[in-house]
Amino acid sequence: MDNAGVTLILPPALADALWTHARREAPRECVGALGGHAHGEATHAAALYPLPNIAPDPERTYLADPGHLLRALRAMQLGGLTLVALYHSHPRGPAWPSDTDTRLAAYPVPYVIADLPAQMLTAYRLPGGERVALRVGEARG
């Protein structure tokens, strides 16, 4: 079920912000980045960076604005964070990666998908498609 035993932990406030972003953009797909820290078997998200979707067909796919993504990565670095995940929404579902999601994956981090109809968050390593454990909750320990 997960990827090498790693769990992505998303604090409730960040999960709420992600859902707010996804609902605000619907029927377009939203896109954004999550900054945080890796601690052994767990990766903790600590900041959410909504990004403009500049895809030619934003109701079917996403493409993060490269300039905004670069600024988000710089902000993470300045804040002592690293890129721990990318996220986007599927306004009509499903909760798994599309062929386009898989083909365009460029970063070695989990890709979180917000399935609006099912109100479900899932995470995958792409392009391989391995499921990553995702937990909404506060860090333990």
mmCIF file of C-alpha atoms in Angstrom:
data_model
loop_
_atom_site.group_PDB
_atom_site.id
_atom_site.type_symbol
_atom_site.label_atom_id
_atom_site.label_comp_id
_atom_site.label_asym_id
_atom_site.label_seq_id
_atom_site.Cartn_x
_atom_site.Cartn_y
_atom_site.Cartn_z
ATOM 1 C CA MET A 1 0.000 0.000 0.000
ATOM 2 C CA ASP A 2 2.749 2.503 0.760
ATOM 3 C CA ASN A 3 6.073 3.356 -0.819
ATOM 4 C CA ALA A 4 9.011 1.901 1.130
ATOM 5 C CA GLY A 5 7.152 2.398 4.403
ATOM 6 C CA VAL A 6 7.078 6.188 4.103
ATOM 7 C CA THR A 7 3.965 7.992 5.342
ATOM 8 C CA LEU A 8 3.087 11.520 4.245
ATOM 9 C CA ILE A 9 1.531 13.389 7.185
ATOM 10 C CA LEU A 10 -0.689 16.327 6.315
ATOM 11 C CA PRO A 11 -1.799 18.514 9.248
ATOM 12 C CA PRO A 12 -5.566 19.187 9.305
ATOM 13 C CA ALA A 13 -5.078 22.915 8.604
ATOM 14 C CA LEU A 14 -3.116 22.117 5.439
ATOM 15 C CA ALA A 15 -5.667 19.504 4.356
ATOM 16 C CA ASP A 16 -8.385 22.152 4.814
ATOM 17 C CA ALA A 17 -6.371 24.663 2.762
ATOM 18 C CA LEU A 18 -5.864 22.084 0.019
ATOM 19 C CA TRP A 19 -9.619 21.316 -0.121
ATOM 20 C CA THR A 20 -10.425 25.051 -0.152
ATOM 21 C CA HIS A 21 -8.040 25.530 -3.084
ATOM 22 C CA ALA A 22 -9.539 22.556 -4.954
ATOM 23 C CA ARG A 23 -13.129 23.747 -4.444
ATOM 24 C CA ARG A 24 -12.291 27.330 -5.400
ATOM 25 C CA GLU A 25 -10.734 26.226 -8.705
ATOM 26 C CA ALA A 26 -13.413 23.681 -9.698
ATOM 27 C CA PRO A 27 -14.262 22.761 -12.398
ATOM 28 C CA ARG A 28 -10.599 23.495 -13.190
ATOM 29 C CA GLU A 29 -7.909 21.314 -11.636
ATOM 30 C CA CYS A 30 -5.938 23.058 -8.921
ATOM 31 C CA VAL A 31 -2.210 22.516 -8.447
ATOM 32 C CA GLY A 32 0.207 23.275 -5.644
ATOM 33 C CA ALA A 33 3.251 22.224 -3.668
ATOM 34 C CA LEU A 34 3.779 21.068 -0.089
ATOM 35 C CA GLY A 35 6.915 21.941 1.839
ATOM 36 C CA GLY A 36 8.034 20.133 4.959
ATOM 37 C CA HIS A 37 10.527 17.767 6.534
ATOM 38 C CA ALA A 38 11.374 14.085 6.181
ATOM 39 C CA HIS A 39 11.866 12.282 9.511
ATOM 40 C CA GLY A 40 12.754 8.629 9.052
ATOM 41 C CA GLU A 41 9.626 6.746 8.024
ATOM 42 C CA ALA A 42 7.439 9.864 7.985
ATOM 43 C CA THR A 43 7.367 12.987 5.875
ATOM 44 C CA HIS A 44 5.614 15.920 7.544
ATOM 45 C CA ALA A 45 4.069 18.645 5.427
ATOM 46 C CA ALA A 46 4.375 22.061 7.058
ATOM 47 C CA ALA A 47 3.407 24.587 4.367
ATOM 48 C CA LEU A 48 1.102 24.677 1.348
ATOM 49 C CA TYR A 49 1.842 26.707 -1.772
ATOM 50 C CA PRO A 50 -1.104 27.059 -4.199
ATOM 51 C CA LEU A 51 0.138 27.558 -7.763
ATOM 52 C CA PRO A 52 -1.576 28.835 -10.920
ATOM 53 C CA ASN A 53 -2.670 26.106 -13.337
ATOM 54 C CA ILE A 54 -1.515 27.231 -16.787
ATOM 55 C CA ALA A 55 -2.518 24.049 -18.646
ATOM 56 C CA PRO A 56 -4.197 24.647 -22.019
ATOM 57 C CA ASP A 57 -7.127 22.424 -20.891
ATOM 58 C CA PRO A 58 -7.303 23.099 -17.108
ATOM 59 C CA GLU A 59 -10.558 21.180 -16.679
ATOM 60 C CA ARG A 60 -8.784 17.965 -17.685
ATOM 61 C CA THR A 61 -5.158 18.441 -16.634
ATOM 62 C CA TYR A 62 -2.786 20.684 -14.731
ATOM 63 C CA LEU A 63 0.513 22.429 -15.333
ATOM 64 C CA ALA A 64 2.026 24.484 -12.529
ATOM 65 C CA ASP A 65 3.273 27.902 -13.569
ATOM 66 C CA PRO A 66 7.079 27.387 -13.573
ATOM 67 C CA GLY A 67 7.870 30.854 -12.196
ATOM 68 C CA HIS A 68 5.463 30.436 -9.292
ATOM 69 C CA LEU A 69 6.795 26.938 -8.611
ATOM 70 C CA LEU A 70 10.362 28.282 -8.530
ATOM 71 C CA ARG A 71 9.290 31.008 -6.075
ATOM 72 C CA ALA A 72 7.593 28.389 -3.891
ATOM 73 C CA LEU A 73 10.743 26.235 -3.902
ATOM 74 C CA ARG A 74 12.834 29.274 -2.926
ATOM 75 C CA ALA A 75 10.389 30.149 -0.132
ATOM 76 C CA MET A 76 10.656 26.574 1.150
ATOM 77 C CA GLN A 77 14.435 26.774 1.135
ATOM 78 C CA LEU A 78 14.414 30.105 2.979
ATOM 79 C CA GLY A 79 12.042 28.617 5.556
ATOM 80 C CA GLY A 80 14.208 25.535 6.116
ATOM 81 C CA LEU A 81 11.750 23.269 4.278
ATOM 82 C CA THR A 82 12.056 20.955 1.313
ATOM 83 C CA LEU A 83 9.558 19.911 -1.326
ATOM 84 C CA VAL A 84 7.741 16.914 0.173
ATOM 85 C CA ALA A 85 4.801 16.581 -2.229
ATOM 86 C CA LEU A 86 2.919 18.101 -5.132
ATOM 87 C CA TYR A 87 -0.863 18.132 -5.217
ATOM 88 C CA HIS A 88 -3.641 18.617 -7.706
ATOM 89 C CA SER A 89 -7.357 18.035 -7.877
ATOM 90 C CA HIS A 90 -9.602 15.810 -9.942
ATOM 91 C CA PRO A 91 -12.848 17.841 -9.907
ATOM 92 C CA ARG A 92 -14.817 14.910 -11.377
ATOM 93 C CA GLY A 93 -12.692 12.154 -9.817
ATOM 94 C CA PRO A 94 -11.189 9.574 -9.649
ATOM 95 C CA ALA A 95 -8.710 9.426 -6.761
ATOM 96 C CA TRP A 96 -5.943 7.823 -8.825
ATOM 97 C CA PRO A 97 -3.474 9.249 -11.372
ATOM 98 C CA SER A 98 -4.558 9.806 -14.954
ATOM 99 C CA ASP A 99 -2.338 8.795 -17.873
ATOM 100 C CA THR A 100 -1.422 12.471 -18.253
ATOM 101 C CA ASP A 101 -0.523 12.765 -14.540
ATOM 102 C CA THR A 102 1.795 9.778 -14.908
ATOM 103 C CA ARG A 103 3.355 10.915 -18.176
ATOM 104 C CA LEU A 104 4.115 14.452 -16.948
ATOM 105 C CA ALA A 105 5.415 13.591 -13.465
ATOM 106 C CA ALA A 106 8.813 15.226 -13.000
ATOM 107 C CA TYR A 107 9.625 15.250 -9.274
ATOM 108 C CA PRO A 108 10.639 12.329 -6.993
ATOM 109 C CA VAL A 109 8.032 13.181 -4.351
ATOM 110 C CA PRO A 110 4.508 11.935 -3.676
ATOM 111 C CA TYR A 111 1.750 13.381 -5.840
ATOM 112 C CA VAL A 112 -1.394 13.998 -3.788
ATOM 113 C CA ILE A 113 -4.715 13.848 -5.625
ATOM 114 C CA ALA A 114 -7.854 15.491 -4.238
ATOM 115 C CA ASP A 115 -10.906 13.654 -5.594
ATOM 116 C CA LEU A 116 -13.698 16.194 -5.121
ATOM 117 C CA PRO A 117 -16.746 13.919 -5.663
ATOM 118 C CA ALA A 118 -15.445 11.268 -3.239
ATOM 119 C CA GLN A 119 -13.881 13.837 -0.834
ATOM 120 C CA MET A 120 -10.788 11.612 -0.791
ATOM 121 C CA LEU A 121 -7.075 12.399 -0.720
ATOM 122 C CA THR A 122 -4.638 9.822 -2.089
ATOM 123 C CA ALA A 123 -0.913 9.950 -2.799
ATOM 124 C CA TYR A 124 1.288 8.184 -5.350
ATOM 125 C CA ARG A 125 4.873 8.046 -6.498
ATOM 126 C CA LEU A 126 4.862 8.853 -10.184
ATOM 127 C CA PRO A 127 5.530 7.810 -12.850
ATOM 128 C CA GLY A 128 5.565 4.328 -11.279
ATOM 129 C CA GLY A 129 2.133 4.653 -9.679
ATOM 130 C CA GLU A 130 3.071 3.202 -6.259
ATOM 131 C CA ARG A 131 0.617 4.202 -3.550
ATOM 132 C CA VAL A 132 2.050 6.283 -0.689
ATOM 133 C CA ALA A 133 0.449 6.178 2.758
ATOM 134 C CA LEU A 134 -1.195 9.515 3.509
ATOM 135 C CA ARG A 135 -2.436 10.509 6.945
ATOM 136 C CA VAL A 136 -4.273 13.684 7.831
ATOM 137 C CA GLY A 137 -3.330 14.511 11.393
ATOM 138 C CA GLU A 138 -0.762 16.106 13.630
ATOM 139 C CA ALA A 139 2.788 14.855 13.886
ATOM 140 C CA ARG A 140 3.345 12.290 16.629
ATOM 141 C CA GLY A 141 6.291 12.266 18.943
#
